[in-house]
Short mmCIF file of C-alpha atoms in Angstrom, two decimals:
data_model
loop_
_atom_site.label_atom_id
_atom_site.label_comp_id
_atom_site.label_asym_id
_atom_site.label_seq_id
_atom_site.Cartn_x
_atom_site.Cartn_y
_atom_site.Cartn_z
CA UNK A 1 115.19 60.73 62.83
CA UNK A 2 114.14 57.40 64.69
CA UNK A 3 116.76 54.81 65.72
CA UNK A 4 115.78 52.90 62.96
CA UNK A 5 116.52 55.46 60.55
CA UNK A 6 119.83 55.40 62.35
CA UNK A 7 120.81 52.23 62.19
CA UNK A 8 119.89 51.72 59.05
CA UNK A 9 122.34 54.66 57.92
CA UNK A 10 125.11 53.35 59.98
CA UNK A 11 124.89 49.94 57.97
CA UNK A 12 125.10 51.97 54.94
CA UNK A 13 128.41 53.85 56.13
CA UNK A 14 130.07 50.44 57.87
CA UNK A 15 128.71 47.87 55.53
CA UNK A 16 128.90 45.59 58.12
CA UNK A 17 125.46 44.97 59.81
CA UNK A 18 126.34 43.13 62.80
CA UNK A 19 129.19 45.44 63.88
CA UNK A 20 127.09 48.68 62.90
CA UNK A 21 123.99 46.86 65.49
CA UNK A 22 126.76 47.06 68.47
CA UNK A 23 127.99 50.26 67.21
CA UNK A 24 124.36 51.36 67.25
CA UNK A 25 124.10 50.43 71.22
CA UNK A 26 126.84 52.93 71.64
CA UNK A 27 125.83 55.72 69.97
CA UNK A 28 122.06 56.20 71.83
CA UNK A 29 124.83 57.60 74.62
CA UNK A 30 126.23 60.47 72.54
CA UNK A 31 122.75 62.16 72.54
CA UNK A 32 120.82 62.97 69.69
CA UNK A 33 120.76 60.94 66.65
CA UNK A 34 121.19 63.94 64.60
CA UNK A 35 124.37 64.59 66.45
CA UNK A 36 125.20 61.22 67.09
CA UNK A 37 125.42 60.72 63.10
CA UNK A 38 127.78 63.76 62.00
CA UNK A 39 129.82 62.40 65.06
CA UNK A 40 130.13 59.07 63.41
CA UNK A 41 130.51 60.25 60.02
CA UNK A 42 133.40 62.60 60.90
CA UNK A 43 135.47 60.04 62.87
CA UNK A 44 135.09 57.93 60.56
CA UNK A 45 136.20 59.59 57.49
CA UNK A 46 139.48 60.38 59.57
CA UNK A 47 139.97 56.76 60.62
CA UNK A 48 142.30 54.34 58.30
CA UNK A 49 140.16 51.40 59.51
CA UNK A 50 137.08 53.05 57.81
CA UNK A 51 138.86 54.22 54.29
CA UNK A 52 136.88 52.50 52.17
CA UNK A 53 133.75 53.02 54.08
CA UNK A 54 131.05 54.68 51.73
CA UNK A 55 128.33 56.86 53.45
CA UNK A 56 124.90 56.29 52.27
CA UNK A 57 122.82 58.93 50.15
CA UNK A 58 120.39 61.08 51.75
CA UNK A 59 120.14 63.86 53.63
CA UNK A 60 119.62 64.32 57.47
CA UNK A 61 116.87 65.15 58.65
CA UNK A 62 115.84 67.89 60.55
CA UNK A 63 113.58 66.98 63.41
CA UNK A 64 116.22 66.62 65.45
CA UNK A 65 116.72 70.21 65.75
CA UNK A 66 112.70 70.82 65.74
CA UNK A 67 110.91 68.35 67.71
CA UNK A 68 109.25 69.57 70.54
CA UNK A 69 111.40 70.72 73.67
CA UNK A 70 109.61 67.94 75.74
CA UNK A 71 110.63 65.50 73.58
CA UNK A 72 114.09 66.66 73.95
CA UNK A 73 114.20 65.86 77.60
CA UNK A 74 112.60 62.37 77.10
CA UNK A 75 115.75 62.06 74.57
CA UNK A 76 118.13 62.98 77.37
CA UNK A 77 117.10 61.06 80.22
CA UNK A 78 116.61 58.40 77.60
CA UNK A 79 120.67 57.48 77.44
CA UNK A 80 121.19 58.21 80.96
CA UNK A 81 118.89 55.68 81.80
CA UNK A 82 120.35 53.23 79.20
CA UNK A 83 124.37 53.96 79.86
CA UNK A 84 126.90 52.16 81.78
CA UNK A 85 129.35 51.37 78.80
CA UNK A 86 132.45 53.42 77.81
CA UNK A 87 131.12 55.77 75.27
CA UNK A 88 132.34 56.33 71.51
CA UNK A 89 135.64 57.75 70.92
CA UNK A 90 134.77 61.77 70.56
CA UNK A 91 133.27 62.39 74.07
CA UNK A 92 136.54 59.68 75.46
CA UNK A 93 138.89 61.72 73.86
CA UNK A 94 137.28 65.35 75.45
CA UNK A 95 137.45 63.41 78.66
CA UNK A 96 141.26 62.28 78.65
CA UNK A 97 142.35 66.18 77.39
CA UNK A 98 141.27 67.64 80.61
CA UNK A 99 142.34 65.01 82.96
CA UNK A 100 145.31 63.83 81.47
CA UNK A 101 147.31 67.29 82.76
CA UNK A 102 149.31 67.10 85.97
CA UNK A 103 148.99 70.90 87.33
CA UNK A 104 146.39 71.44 89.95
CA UNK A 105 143.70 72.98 88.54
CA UNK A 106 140.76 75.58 89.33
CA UNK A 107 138.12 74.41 91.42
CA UNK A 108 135.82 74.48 88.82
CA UNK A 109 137.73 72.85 86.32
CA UNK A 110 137.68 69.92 88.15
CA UNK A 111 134.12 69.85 88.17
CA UNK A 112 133.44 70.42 84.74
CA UNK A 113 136.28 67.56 84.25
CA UNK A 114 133.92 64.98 86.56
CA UNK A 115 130.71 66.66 84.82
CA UNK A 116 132.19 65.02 81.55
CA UNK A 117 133.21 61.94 82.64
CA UNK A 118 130.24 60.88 84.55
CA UNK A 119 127.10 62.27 82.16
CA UNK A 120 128.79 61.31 78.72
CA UNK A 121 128.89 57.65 79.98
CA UNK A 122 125.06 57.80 81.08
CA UNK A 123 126.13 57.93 84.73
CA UNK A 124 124.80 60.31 87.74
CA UNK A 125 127.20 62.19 89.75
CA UNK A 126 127.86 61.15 93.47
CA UNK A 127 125.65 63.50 95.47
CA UNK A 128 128.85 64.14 97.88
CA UNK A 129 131.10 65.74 95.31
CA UNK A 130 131.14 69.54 94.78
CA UNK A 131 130.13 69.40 90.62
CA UNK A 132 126.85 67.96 92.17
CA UNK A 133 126.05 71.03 94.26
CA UNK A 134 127.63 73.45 91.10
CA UNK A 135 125.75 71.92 88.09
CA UNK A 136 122.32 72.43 90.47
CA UNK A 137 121.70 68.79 90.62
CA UNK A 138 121.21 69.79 94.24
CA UNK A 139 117.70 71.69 93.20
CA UNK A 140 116.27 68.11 91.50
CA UNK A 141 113.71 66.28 94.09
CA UNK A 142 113.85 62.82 92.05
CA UNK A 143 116.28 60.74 90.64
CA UNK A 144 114.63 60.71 87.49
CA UNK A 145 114.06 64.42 87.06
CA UNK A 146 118.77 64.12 88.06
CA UNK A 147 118.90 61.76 84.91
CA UNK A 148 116.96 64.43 82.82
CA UNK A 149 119.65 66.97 84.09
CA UNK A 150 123.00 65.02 83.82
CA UNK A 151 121.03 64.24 80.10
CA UNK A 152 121.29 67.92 79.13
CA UNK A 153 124.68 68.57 80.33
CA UNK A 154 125.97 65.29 78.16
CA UNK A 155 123.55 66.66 75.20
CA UNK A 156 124.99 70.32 75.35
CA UNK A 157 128.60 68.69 75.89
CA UNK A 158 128.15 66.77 72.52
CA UNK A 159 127.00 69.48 70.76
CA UNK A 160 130.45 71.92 71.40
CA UNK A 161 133.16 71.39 69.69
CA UNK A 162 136.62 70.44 71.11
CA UNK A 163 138.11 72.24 72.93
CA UNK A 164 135.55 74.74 73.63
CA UNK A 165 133.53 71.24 75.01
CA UNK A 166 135.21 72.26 78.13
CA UNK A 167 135.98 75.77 78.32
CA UNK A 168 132.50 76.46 77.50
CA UNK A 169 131.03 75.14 80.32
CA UNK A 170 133.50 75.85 82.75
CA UNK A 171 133.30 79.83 81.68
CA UNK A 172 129.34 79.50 82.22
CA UNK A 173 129.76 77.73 85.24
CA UNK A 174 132.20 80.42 86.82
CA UNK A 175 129.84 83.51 85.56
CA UNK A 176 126.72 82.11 86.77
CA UNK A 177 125.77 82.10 82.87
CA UNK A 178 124.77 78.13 82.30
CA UNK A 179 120.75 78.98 82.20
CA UNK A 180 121.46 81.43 79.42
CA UNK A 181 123.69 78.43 77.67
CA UNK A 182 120.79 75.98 78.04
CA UNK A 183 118.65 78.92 76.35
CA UNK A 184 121.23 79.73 73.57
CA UNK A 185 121.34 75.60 72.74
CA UNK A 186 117.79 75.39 72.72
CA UNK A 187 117.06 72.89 76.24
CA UNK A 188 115.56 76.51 77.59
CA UNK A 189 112.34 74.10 79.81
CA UNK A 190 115.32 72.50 81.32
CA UNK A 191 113.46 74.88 84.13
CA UNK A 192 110.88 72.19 84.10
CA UNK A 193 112.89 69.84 86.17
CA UNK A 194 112.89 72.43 89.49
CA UNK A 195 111.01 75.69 90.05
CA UNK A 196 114.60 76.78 92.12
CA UNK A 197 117.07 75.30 89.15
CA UNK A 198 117.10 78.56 87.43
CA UNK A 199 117.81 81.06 90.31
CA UNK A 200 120.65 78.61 91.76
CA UNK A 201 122.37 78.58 88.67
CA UNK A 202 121.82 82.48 87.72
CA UNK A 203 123.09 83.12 91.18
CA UNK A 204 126.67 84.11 92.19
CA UNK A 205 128.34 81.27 94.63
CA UNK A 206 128.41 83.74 98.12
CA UNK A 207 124.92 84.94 97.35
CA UNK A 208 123.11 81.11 97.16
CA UNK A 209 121.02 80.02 100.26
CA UNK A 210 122.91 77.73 102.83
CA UNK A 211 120.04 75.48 102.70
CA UNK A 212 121.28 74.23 99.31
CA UNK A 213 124.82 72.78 101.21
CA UNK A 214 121.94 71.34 103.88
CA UNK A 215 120.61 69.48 101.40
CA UNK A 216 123.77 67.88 99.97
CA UNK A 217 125.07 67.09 103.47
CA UNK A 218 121.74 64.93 104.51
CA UNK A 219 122.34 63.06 100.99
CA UNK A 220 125.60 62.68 102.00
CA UNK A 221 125.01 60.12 104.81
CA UNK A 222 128.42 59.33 106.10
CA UNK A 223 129.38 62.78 106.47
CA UNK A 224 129.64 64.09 109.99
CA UNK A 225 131.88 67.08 109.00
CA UNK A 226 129.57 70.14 108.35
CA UNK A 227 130.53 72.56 106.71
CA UNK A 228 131.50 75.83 108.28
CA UNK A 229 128.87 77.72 106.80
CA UNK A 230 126.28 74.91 107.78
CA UNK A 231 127.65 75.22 111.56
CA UNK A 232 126.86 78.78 111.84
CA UNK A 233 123.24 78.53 110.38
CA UNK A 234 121.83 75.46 111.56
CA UNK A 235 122.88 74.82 114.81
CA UNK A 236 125.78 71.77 114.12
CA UNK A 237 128.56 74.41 116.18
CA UNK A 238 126.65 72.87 119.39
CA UNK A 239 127.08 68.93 118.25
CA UNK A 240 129.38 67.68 120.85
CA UNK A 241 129.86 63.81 119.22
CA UNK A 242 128.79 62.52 115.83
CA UNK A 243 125.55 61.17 116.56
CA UNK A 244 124.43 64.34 117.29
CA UNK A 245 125.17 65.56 113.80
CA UNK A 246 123.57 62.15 112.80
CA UNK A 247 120.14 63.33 114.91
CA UNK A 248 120.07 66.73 113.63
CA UNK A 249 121.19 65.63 109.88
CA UNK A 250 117.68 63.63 110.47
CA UNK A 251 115.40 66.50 111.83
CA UNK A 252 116.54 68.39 108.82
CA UNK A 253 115.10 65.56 106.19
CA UNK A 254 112.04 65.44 108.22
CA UNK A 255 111.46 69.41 108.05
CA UNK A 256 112.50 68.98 103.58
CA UNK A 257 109.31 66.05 103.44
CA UNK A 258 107.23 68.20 104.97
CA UNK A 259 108.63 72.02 103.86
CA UNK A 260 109.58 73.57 100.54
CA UNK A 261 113.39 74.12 100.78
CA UNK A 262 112.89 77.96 101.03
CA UNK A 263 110.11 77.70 103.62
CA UNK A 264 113.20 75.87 105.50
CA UNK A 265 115.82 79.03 104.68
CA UNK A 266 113.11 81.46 105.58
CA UNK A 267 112.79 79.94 109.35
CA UNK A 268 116.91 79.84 109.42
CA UNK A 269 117.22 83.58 107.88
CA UNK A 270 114.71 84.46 111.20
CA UNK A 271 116.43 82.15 113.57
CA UNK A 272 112.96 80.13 114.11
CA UNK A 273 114.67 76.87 113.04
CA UNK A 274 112.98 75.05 116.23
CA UNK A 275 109.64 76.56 116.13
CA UNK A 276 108.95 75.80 112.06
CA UNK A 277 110.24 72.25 112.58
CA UNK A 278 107.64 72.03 116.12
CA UNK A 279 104.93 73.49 114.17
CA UNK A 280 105.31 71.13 111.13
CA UNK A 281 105.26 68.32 113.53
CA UNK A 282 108.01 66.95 113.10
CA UNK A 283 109.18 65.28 115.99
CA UNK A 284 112.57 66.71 118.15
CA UNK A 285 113.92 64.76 120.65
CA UNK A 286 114.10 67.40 124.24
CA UNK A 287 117.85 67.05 124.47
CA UNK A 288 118.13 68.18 120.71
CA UNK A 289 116.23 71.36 120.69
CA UNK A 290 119.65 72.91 121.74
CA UNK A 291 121.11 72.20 118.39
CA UNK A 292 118.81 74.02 116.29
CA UNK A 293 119.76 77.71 116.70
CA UNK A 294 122.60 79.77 114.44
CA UNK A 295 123.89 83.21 114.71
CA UNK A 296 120.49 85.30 114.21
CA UNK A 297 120.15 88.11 114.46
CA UNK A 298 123.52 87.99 112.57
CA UNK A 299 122.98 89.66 108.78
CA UNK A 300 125.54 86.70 107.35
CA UNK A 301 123.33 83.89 108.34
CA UNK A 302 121.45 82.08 105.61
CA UNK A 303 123.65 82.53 102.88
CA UNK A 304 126.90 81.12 101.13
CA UNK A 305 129.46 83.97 102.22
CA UNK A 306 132.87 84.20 103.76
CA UNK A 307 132.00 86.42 106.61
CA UNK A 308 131.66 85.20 109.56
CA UNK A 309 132.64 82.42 109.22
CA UNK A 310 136.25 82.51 111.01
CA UNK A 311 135.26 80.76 113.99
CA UNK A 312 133.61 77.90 111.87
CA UNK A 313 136.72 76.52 109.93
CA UNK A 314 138.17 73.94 112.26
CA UNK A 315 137.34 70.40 112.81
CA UNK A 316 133.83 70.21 114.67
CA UNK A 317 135.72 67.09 116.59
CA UNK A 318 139.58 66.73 117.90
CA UNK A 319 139.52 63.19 116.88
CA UNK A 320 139.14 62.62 113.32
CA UNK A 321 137.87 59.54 111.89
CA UNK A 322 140.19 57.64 109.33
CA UNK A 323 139.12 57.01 106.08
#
């Protein structure tokens, strides 16, 4: 169906032409058209303000279920790059009954919570929060190939019911199961937006490469707190004051223009962090060649587990900035 088609059926179920053209704006957020429709067609025949609202003859139709899978993506990154108002009231409501509860909850509810709120409304997550890292944004090399992403996740959001909107993706998320949702909803050449995007999310948390936390930490510029795991593998244990772990944050995005990101794990997996980045020419400053060594031979280093790790948890620095 083309947006025409769509407004034109939402003037036939408001009968008011001017308020269905705003409403119109509003839906291109909620994803499809297809979707978007039954969306507005449900509320609406539940809402007292639409009861004598008549919808329109006709039946939908299907392309929106059988265009093309590239089309599908141009579809998604389509709203995100078109959002920035407060979307309609189905995906608002999902949002509110999953923050609106005071207990502290799971990890990875939380993220699925921020997931909703930010990619429903057409906006990206902020590279520094954990969903970011979760949801594999971290495996996306452009901002536009992140829109495509965050377009998916709002597209298979819209298309699951409430409640399961949110326990659907949070029970994927937590069993390492969200490529096979993406394949089960149909979005399966969502592993056309990163040749890594598949294995990160089909991998279990303690078994993903370190160099995926790298990554996040250089995009998250203000950061001088590594984390522990990032200490042990790429040399920040030896910073001694934050513009050190400014420097070496900066080595590290030199070594990713020139390097795939697992070219850059292999040489920390073999403790030749210094030689790759020499031999790549990128250029190290003498006094910081000291920072770029981890625990090799150590069979822990290079990967997201727990062990050894004990000597990494406290603060890199006694004085702590205030925020």
């Amino acid at each position: 169906m083309t947006e025409t088609e769509l407004q034109e059926r939402l003037n036939g179920l408001i009968r008011d032409a001017s308020f269905a053209d705003e409403l119109f704006v509003l839906t291109g957020k909620l994803g499809f058209p297809r979707e978007a429709y039954s969306t507005l067609v449900s509320v609406a025949s539940k809402s007292q303000a639409f009861e004598n609202a008549a919808e329109s003859n006709g039946s939908l139709s299907s392309a929106g279920r059988t265009q093309q899978p590239s089309r599908k993506l141009e579809e998604a990154i389509h709203l995100q790059q078109h959002g920035g108002r407060t979307p309609s009231l189905p995906l608002k409501l999902r949002t509110e009954s999953v923050t609106a509860t005071r207990k502290p909850e799971p990890r990875t509810k939380q993220e699925v919570a921020l997931l909703i709120q930010t990619a429903s409304r057409g906006h990206l997550l902020p590279k520094h929060e954990s969903a970011w890292y979760s949801f594999g944004f971290v495996c996306t090399t452009t901002e536009e190939d992140e829109r495509r992403l965050a377009g998916l996740y709002a597209v298979l959001i819209q298309e699951t019911d409430s409640p399961d909107s949110f326990r659907e993706p949070q029970h994927t998320l937590e069993t390492c199961n969200l490529a096979t949702l993406f394949d089960t909803k149909g979005y399966g050449n969502f592993r056309e937006l990163s040749p890594h995007l598949e294995t990160f999310l089909t991998t279990p948390a303690e078994q993903r490469p370190t160099v995926w936390r790298l990554k996040q930490f250089i995009h998250d510029t203000n950061n001088a707190n590594p984390p522990a795991s990032l200490r042990r593998d790429y040399g920040f244990k030896y910073c001694r004051q934050r513009d050190e772990v400014t420097r070496l944050k900066a080595i590290y995005s030199k070594m990713f223009e020139k390097m795939g990101v697992m070219e850059v794990h292999s040489a920390c997996v073999h403790g030749r962090l210094y030689e790759t980045a020499k031999r790549e020419g990128v250029t190290i400053q003498a006094k910081d060649a000291r920072l770029m060594k981890n625990d090799y031979p150590s069979p822990f280093v290079g990967f997201e587990n727990t062990a050894g790790l004990e000597n990494y948890r406290k603060p890199l620095f006694k004085k702590q900035l205030k925020t």
